[in-house]
mmCIF file of C-alpha atoms and ligand atoms in Angstrom:
data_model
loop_
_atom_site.group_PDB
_atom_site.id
_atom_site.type_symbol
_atom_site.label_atom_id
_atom_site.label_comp_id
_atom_site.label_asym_id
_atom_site.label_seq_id
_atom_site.Cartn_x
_atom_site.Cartn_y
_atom_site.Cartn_z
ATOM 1 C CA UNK A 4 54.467 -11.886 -0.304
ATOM 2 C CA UNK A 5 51.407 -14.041 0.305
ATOM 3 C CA UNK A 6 48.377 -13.430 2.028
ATOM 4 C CA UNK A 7 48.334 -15.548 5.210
ATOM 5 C CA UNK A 8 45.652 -16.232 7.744
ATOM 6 C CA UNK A 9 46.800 -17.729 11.101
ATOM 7 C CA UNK A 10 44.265 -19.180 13.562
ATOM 8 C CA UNK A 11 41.685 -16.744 12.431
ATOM 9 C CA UNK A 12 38.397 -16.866 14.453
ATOM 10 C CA UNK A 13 35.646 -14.308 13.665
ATOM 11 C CA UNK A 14 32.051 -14.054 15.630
ATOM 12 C CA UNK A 15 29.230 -12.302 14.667
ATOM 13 C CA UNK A 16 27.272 -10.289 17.625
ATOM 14 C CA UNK A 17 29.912 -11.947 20.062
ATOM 15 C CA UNK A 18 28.095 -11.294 23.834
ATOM 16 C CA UNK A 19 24.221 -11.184 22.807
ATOM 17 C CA UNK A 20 21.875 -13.994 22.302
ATOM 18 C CA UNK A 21 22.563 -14.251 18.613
ATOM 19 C CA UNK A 22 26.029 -14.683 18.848
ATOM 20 C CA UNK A 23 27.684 -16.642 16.241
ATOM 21 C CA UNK A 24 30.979 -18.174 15.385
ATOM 22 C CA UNK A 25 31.260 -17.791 11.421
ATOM 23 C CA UNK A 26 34.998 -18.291 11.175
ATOM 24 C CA UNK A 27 37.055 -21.140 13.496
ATOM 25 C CA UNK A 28 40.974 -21.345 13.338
ATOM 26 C CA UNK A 29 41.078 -20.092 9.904
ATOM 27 C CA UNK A 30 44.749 -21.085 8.573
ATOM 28 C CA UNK A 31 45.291 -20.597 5.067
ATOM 29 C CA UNK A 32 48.018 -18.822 2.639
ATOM 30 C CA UNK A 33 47.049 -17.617 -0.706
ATOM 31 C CA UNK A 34 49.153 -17.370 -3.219
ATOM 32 C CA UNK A 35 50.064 -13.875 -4.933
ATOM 33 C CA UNK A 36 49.141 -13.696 -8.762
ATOM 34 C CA UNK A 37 47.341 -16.486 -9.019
ATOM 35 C CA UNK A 38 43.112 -16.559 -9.223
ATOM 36 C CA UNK A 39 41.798 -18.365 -6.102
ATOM 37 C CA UNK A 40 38.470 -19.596 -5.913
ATOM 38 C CA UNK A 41 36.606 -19.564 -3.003
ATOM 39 C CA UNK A 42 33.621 -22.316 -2.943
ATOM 40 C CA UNK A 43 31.691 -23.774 -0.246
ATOM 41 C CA UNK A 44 27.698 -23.926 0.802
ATOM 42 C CA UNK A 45 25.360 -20.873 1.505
ATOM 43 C CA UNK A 46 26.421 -19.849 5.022
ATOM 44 C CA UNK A 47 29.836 -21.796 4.795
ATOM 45 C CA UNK A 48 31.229 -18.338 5.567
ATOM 46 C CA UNK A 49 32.965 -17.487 2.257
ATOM 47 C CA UNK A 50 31.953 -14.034 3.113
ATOM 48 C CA UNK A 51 32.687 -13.167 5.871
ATOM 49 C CA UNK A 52 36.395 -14.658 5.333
ATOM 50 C CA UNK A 53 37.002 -12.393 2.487
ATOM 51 C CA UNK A 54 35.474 -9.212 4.176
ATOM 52 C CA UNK A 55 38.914 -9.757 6.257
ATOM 53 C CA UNK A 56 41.219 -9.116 3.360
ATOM 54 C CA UNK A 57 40.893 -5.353 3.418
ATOM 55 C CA UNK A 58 39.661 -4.958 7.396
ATOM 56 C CA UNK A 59 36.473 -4.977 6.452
ATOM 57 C CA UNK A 60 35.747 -7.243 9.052
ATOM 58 C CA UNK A 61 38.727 -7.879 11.992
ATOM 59 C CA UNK A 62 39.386 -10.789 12.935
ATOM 60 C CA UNK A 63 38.460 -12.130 16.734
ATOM 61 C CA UNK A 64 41.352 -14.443 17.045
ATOM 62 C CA UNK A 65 44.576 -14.477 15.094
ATOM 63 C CA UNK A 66 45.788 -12.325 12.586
ATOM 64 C CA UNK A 67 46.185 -11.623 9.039
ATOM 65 C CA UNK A 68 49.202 -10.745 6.737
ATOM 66 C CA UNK A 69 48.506 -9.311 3.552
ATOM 67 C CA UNK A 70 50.902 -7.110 1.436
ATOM 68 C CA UNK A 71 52.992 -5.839 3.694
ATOM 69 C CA UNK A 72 50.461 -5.429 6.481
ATOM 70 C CA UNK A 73 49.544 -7.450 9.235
ATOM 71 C CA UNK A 74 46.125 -7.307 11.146
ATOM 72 C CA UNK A 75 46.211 -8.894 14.562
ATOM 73 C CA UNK A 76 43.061 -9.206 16.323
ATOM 74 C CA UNK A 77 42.539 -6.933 19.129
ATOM 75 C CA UNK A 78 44.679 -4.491 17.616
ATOM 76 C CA UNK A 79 43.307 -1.062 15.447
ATOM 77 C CA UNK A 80 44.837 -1.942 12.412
ATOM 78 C CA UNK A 81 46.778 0.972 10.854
ATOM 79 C CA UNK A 82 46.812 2.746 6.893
ATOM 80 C CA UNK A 83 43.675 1.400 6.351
ATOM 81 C CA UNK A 84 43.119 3.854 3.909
ATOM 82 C CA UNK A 85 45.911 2.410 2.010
ATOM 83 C CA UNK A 86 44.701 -0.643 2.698
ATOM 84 C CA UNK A 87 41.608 -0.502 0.581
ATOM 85 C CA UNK A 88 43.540 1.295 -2.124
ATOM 86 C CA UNK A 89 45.688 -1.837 -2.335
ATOM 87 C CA UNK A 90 43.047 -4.623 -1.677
ATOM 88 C CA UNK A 91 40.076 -3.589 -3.844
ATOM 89 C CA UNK A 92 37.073 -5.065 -2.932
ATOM 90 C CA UNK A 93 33.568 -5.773 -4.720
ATOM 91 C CA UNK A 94 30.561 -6.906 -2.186
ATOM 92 C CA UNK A 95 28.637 -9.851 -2.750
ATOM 93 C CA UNK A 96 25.537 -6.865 -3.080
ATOM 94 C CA UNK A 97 26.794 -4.581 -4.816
ATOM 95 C CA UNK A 98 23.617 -2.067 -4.330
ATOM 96 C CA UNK A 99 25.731 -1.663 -0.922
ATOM 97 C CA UNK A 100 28.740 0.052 -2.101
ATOM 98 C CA UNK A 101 26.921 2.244 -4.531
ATOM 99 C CA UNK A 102 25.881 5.672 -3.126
ATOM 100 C CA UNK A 103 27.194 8.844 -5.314
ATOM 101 C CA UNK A 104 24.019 10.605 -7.677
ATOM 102 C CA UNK A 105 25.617 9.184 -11.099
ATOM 103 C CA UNK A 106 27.577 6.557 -12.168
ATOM 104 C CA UNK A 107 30.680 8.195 -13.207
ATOM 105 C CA UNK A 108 30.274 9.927 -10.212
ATOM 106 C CA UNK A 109 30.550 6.783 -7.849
ATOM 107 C CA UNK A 110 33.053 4.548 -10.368
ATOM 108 C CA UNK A 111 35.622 8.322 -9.995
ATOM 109 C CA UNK A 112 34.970 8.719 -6.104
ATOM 110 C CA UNK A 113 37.784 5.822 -5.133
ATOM 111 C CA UNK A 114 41.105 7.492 -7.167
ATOM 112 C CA UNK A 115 39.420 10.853 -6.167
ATOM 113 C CA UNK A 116 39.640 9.719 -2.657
ATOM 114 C CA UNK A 117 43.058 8.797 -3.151
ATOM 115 C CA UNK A 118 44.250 12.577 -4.742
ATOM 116 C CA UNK A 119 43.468 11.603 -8.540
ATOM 117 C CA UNK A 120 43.015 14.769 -9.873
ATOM 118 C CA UNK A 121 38.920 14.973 -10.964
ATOM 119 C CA UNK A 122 39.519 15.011 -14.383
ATOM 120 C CA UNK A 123 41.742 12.370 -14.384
ATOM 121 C CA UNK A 124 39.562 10.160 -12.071
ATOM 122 C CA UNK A 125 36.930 10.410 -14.532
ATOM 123 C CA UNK A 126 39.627 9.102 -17.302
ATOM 124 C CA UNK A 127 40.261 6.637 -15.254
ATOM 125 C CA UNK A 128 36.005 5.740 -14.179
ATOM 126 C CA UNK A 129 35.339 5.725 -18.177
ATOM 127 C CA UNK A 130 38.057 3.235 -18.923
ATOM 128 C CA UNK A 131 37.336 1.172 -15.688
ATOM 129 C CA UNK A 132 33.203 1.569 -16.952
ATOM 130 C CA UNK A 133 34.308 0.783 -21.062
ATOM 131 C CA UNK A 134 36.389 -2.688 -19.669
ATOM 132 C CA UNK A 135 32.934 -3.682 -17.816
ATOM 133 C CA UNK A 136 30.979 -3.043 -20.423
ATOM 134 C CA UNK A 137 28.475 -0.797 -19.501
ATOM 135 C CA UNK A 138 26.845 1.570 -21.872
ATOM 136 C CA UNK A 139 28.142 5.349 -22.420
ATOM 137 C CA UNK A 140 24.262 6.385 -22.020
ATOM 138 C CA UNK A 141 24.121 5.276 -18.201
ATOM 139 C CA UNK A 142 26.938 7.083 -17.097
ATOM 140 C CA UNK A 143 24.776 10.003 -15.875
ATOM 141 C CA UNK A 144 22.300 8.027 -14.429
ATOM 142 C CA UNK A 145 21.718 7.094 -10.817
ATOM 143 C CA UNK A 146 23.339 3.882 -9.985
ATOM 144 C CA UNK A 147 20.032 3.084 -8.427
ATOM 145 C CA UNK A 148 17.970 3.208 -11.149
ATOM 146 C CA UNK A 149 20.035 0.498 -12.874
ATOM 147 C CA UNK A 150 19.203 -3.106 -13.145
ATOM 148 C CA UNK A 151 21.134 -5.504 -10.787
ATOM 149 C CA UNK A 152 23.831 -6.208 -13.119
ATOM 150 C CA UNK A 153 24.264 -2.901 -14.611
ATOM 151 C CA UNK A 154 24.943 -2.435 -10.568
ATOM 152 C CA UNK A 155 27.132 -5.370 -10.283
ATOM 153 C CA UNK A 156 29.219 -3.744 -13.562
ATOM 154 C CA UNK A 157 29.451 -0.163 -11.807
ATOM 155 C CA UNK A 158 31.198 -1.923 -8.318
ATOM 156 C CA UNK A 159 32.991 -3.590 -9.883
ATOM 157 C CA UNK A 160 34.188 -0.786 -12.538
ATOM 158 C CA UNK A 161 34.850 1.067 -9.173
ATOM 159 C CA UNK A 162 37.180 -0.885 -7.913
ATOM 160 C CA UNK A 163 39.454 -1.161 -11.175
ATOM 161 C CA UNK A 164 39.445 2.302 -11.341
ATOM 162 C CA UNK A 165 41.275 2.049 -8.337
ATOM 163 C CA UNK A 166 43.826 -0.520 -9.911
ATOM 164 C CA UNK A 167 44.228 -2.256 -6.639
ATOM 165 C CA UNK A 168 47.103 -5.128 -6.553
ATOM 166 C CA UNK A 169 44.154 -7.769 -5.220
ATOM 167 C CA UNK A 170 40.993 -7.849 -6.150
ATOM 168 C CA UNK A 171 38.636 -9.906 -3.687
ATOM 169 C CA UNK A 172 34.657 -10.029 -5.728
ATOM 170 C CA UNK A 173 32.332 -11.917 -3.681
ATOM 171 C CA UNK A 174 30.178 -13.418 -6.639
ATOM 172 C CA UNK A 175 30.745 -11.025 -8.925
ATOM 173 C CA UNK A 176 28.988 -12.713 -12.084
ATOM 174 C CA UNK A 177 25.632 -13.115 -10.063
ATOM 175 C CA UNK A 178 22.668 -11.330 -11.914
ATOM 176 C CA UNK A 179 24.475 -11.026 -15.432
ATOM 177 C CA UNK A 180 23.578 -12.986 -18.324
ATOM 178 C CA UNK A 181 25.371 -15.622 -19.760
ATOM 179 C CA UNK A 182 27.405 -13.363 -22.039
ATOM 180 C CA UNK A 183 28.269 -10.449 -19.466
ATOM 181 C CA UNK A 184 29.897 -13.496 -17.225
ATOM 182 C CA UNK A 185 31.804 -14.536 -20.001
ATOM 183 C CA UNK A 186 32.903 -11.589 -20.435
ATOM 184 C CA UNK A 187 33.670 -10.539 -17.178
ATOM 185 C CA UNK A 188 35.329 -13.727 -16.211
ATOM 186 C CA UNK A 189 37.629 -13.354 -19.296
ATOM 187 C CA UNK A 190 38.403 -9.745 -17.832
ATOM 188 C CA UNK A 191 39.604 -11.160 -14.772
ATOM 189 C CA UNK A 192 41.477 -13.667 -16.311
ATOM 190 C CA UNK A 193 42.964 -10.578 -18.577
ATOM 191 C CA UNK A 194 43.920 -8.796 -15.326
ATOM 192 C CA UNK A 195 45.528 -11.486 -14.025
ATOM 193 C CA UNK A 196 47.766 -12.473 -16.992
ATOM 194 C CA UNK A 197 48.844 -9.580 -18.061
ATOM 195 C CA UNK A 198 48.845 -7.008 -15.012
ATOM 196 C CA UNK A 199 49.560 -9.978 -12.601
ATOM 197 C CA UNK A 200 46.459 -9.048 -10.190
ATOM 198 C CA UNK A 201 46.219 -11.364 -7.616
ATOM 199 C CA UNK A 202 42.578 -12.467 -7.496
ATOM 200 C CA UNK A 203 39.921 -13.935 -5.344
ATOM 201 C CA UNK A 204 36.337 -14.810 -6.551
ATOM 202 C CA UNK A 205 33.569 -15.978 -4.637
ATOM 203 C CA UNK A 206 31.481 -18.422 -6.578
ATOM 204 C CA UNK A 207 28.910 -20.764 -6.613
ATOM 205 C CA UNK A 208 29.795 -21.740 -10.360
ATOM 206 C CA UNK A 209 32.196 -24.505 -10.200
ATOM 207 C CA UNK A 210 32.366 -24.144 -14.663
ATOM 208 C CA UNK A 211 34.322 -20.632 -13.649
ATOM 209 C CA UNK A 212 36.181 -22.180 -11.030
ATOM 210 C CA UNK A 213 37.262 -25.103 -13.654
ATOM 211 C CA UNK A 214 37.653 -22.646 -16.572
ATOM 212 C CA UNK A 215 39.301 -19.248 -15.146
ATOM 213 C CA UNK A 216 40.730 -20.432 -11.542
ATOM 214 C CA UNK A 217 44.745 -21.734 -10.460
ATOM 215 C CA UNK A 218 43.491 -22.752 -6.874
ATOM 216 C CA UNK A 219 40.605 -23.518 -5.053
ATOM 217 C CA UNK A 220 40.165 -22.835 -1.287
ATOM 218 C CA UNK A 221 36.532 -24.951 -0.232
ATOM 219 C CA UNK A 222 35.135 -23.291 3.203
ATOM 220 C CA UNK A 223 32.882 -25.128 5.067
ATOM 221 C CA UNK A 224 31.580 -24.607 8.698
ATOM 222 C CA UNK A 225 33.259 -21.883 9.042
ATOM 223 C CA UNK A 226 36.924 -23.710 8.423
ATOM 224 C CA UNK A 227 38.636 -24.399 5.320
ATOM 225 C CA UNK A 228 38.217 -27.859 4.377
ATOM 226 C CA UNK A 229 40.500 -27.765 1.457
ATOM 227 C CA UNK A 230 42.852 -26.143 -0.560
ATOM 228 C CA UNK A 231 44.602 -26.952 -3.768
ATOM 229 C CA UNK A 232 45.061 -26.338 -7.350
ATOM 230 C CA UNK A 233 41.789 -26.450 -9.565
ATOM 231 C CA UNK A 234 43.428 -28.950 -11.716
ATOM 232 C CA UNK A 235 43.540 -31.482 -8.750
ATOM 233 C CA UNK A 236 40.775 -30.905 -7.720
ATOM 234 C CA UNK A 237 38.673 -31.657 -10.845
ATOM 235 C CA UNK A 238 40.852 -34.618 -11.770
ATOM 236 C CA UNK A 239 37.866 -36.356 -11.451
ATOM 237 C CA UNK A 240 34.474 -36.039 -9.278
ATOM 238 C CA UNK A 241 35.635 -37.661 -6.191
ATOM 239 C CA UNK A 242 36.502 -34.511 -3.945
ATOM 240 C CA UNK A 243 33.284 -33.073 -5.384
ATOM 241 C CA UNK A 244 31.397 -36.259 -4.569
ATOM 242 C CA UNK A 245 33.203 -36.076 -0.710
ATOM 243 C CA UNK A 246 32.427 -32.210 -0.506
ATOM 244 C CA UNK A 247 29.136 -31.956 -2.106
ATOM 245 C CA UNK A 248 29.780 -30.238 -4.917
ATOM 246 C CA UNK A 249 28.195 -30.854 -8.115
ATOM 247 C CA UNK A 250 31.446 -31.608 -10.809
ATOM 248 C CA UNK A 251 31.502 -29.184 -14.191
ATOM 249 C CA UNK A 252 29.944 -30.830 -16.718
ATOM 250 C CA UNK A 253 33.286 -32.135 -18.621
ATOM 251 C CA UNK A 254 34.226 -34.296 -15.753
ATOM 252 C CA UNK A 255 30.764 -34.979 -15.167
ATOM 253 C CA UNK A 256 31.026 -36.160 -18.622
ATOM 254 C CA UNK A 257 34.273 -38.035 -18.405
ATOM 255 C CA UNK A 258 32.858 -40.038 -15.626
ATOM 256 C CA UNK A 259 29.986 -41.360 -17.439
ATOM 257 C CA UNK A 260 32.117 -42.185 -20.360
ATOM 258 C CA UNK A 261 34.506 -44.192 -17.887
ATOM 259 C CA UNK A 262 31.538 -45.879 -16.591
ATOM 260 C CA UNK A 263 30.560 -46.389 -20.459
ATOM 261 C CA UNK A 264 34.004 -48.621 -20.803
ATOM 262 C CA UNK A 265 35.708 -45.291 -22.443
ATOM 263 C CA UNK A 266 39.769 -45.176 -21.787
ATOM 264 C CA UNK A 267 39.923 -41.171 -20.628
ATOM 265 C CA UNK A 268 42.998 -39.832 -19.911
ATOM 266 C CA UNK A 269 42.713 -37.509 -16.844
ATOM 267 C CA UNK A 270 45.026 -34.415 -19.099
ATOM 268 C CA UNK A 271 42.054 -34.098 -21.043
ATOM 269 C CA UNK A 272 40.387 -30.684 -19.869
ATOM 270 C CA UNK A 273 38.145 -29.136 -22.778
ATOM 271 C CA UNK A 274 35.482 -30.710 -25.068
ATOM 272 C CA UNK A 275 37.096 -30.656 -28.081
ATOM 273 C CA UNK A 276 39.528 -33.169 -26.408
ATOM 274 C CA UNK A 277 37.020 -35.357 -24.960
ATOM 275 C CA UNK A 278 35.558 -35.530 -28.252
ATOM 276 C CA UNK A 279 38.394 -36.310 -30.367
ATOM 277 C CA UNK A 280 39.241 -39.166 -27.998
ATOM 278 C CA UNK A 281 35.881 -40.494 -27.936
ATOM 279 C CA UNK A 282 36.167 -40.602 -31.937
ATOM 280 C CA UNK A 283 39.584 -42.218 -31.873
ATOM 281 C CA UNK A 284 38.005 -44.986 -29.429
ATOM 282 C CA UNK A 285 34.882 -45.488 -31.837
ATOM 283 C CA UNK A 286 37.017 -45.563 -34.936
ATOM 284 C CA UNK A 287 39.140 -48.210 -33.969
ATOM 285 C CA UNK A 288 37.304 -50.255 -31.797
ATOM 286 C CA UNK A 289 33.373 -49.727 -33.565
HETATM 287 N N1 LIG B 3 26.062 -9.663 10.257
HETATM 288 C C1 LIG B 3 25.877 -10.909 10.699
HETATM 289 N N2 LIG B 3 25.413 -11.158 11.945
HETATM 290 C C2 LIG B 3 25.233 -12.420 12.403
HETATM 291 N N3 LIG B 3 25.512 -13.530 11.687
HETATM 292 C C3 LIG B 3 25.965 -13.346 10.430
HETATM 293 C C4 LIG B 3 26.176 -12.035 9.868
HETATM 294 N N4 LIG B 3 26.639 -12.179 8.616
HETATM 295 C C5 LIG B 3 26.706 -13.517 8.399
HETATM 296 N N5 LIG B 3 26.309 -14.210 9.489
HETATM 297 C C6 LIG B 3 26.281 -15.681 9.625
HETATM 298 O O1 LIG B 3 27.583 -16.195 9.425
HETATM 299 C C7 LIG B 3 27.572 -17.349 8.610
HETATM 300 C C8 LIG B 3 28.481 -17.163 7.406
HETATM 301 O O2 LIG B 3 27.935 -16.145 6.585
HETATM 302 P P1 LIG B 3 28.589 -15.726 5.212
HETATM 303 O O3 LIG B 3 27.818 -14.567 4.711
HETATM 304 O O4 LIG B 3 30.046 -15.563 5.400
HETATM 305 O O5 LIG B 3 28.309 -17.045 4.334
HETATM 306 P P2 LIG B 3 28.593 -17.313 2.786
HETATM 307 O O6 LIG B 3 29.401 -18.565 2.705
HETATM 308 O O7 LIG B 3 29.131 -16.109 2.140
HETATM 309 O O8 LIG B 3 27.110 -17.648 2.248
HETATM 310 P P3 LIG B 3 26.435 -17.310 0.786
HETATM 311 O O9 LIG B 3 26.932 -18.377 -0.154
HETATM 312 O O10 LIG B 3 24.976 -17.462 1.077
HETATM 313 O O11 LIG B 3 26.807 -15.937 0.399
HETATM 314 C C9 LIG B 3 26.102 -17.610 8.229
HETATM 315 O O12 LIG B 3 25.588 -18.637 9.044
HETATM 316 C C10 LIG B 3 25.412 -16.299 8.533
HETATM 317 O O13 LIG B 3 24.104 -16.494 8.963
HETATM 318 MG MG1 LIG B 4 28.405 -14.815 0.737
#
């Protein structure tokens, strides 16, 4: 079953001066098991739109179907609780959703909260912690004394431990070195493949979106200005160029080489295939 938005409108401090409409007629329908990205300009209200998946936020106007639920606005939506144990989701600051005294602690409260037995819900926080990658030695530390990624790894371990069916990360590789996104993208990607998570990532990295993501969903204003698959998208620059988006490098790359009188076939979609094409070119022409 997908996850469908119908004329979703959300406002922010609705009746007081600073009233503001951050989501307008939001129709969209996200497909299950694939990885959606969600791109769009600071403010767009990326956000605020995923903060509806698990009732987070409610919407205004419209409603919401996701799983089996639906969440109409006006209406107090019901098994919340299971809610969030099926739609697992990682804020955007993670600092926010970190408040037990340790680690294991905090990454054990979600499956304890769900009648995991204790010391099974710590089984299950030091496997969740061990596919993050964090470090055996911090998991009796204070989650506040980490640094912002170690953070970013503990809300996010927290969330697996819960082994929701969707998992919704609002920018989850922000603050983490070049290796740790790797790393965590690839875990994603592993989640999706082979446990068939349906996945939504907020990101301002459009080299994840090109490498790890099926579809694309590009929010701006507060509507959803388009939504396809990442491959059409990135066919070339030209819904980049009419969104504002800077391309990922390879098709930043294929562009100049077209400009450069280069024949590139648009299938092409890693370096190594750029480059051996390039070569075949030069060979044969000089
Ligand atoms: N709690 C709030 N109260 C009032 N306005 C808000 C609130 N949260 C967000 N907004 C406004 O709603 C709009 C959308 O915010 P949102 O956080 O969804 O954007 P975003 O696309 O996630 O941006 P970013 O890329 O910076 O994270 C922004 O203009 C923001 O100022
Ligand atoms: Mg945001």
């Amino acid at each position: 079953m997908p996850i469908r938005f119908e004329h979703v409108g959300h406002t922010y401090s609705a009746g007081t001066p600073y009233e503001y409409k951050a989501l307008k007629d939001v129709n969209l329908e996200i497909e299950e098991g694939k990885i959606t990205a969600v791109i769009g300009m600071t403010g767009s209200g990326k956000s605020t739109l995923v903060q509806h998946l698990n009732a987070l936020l409610l919407p205004e106007e419209g409603k919401i179907e996701i799983l089996d639920r639906t969440i109409t606005a006006g209406e107090k939506p019901k098994n919340l609780k299971s809610l969030r144990g099926d739609v697992g989701l990682v804020f955007q600051f993670p600092e926010y959703q970190l408040f037990e005294e340790t680690v294991i602690k905090d990454v054990a409260f979600g499956p304890k909260n769900f009648g995991v037995p204790e010391s099974e819900a710590i089984e299950r926080a030091k496997k969740a912690l061990a596919m993050v990658g964090l470090e055996a030695d911090k998991y009796e530390r204070s989650p506040l004394e980490l640094s912002g990624g170690q953070k970013r790894r503990v809300a996010i371990a927290g969330i697996l431990a819960m082994d929701p069916k969707v998992l919704v990360l609002d920018e989850p590789t922000a603050g983490l070195d070049p290796l740790g996104t790797v790393s965590m993208m690839s875990l994603f990607s592993k989640l999706n493949r082979e446990m068939h998570k349906t996945i939504l990532i907020v990101t301002h990295d459009m080299e994840q979106v090109f490498k790890y993501c099926d579809r694309v969903v590009v929010v701006e204003n507060g509507t959803i200005r388009a939504h396809m698959s990442v491959s059409h998208f990135f066919l070339d620059s030209s819904f980049c160029k009419e969104m504002n988006i800077l391309p990922p490098s390879l098709i930043r790359m294929k562009d100049l080489l077209k400009e450069a009188g280069f024949e590139i076939d648009e299938r092409i979609h890693d370096i190594d295939g750029l480059a051996s094409s390039i070569a075949r070119q030069v060979k044969k022409h000089g």
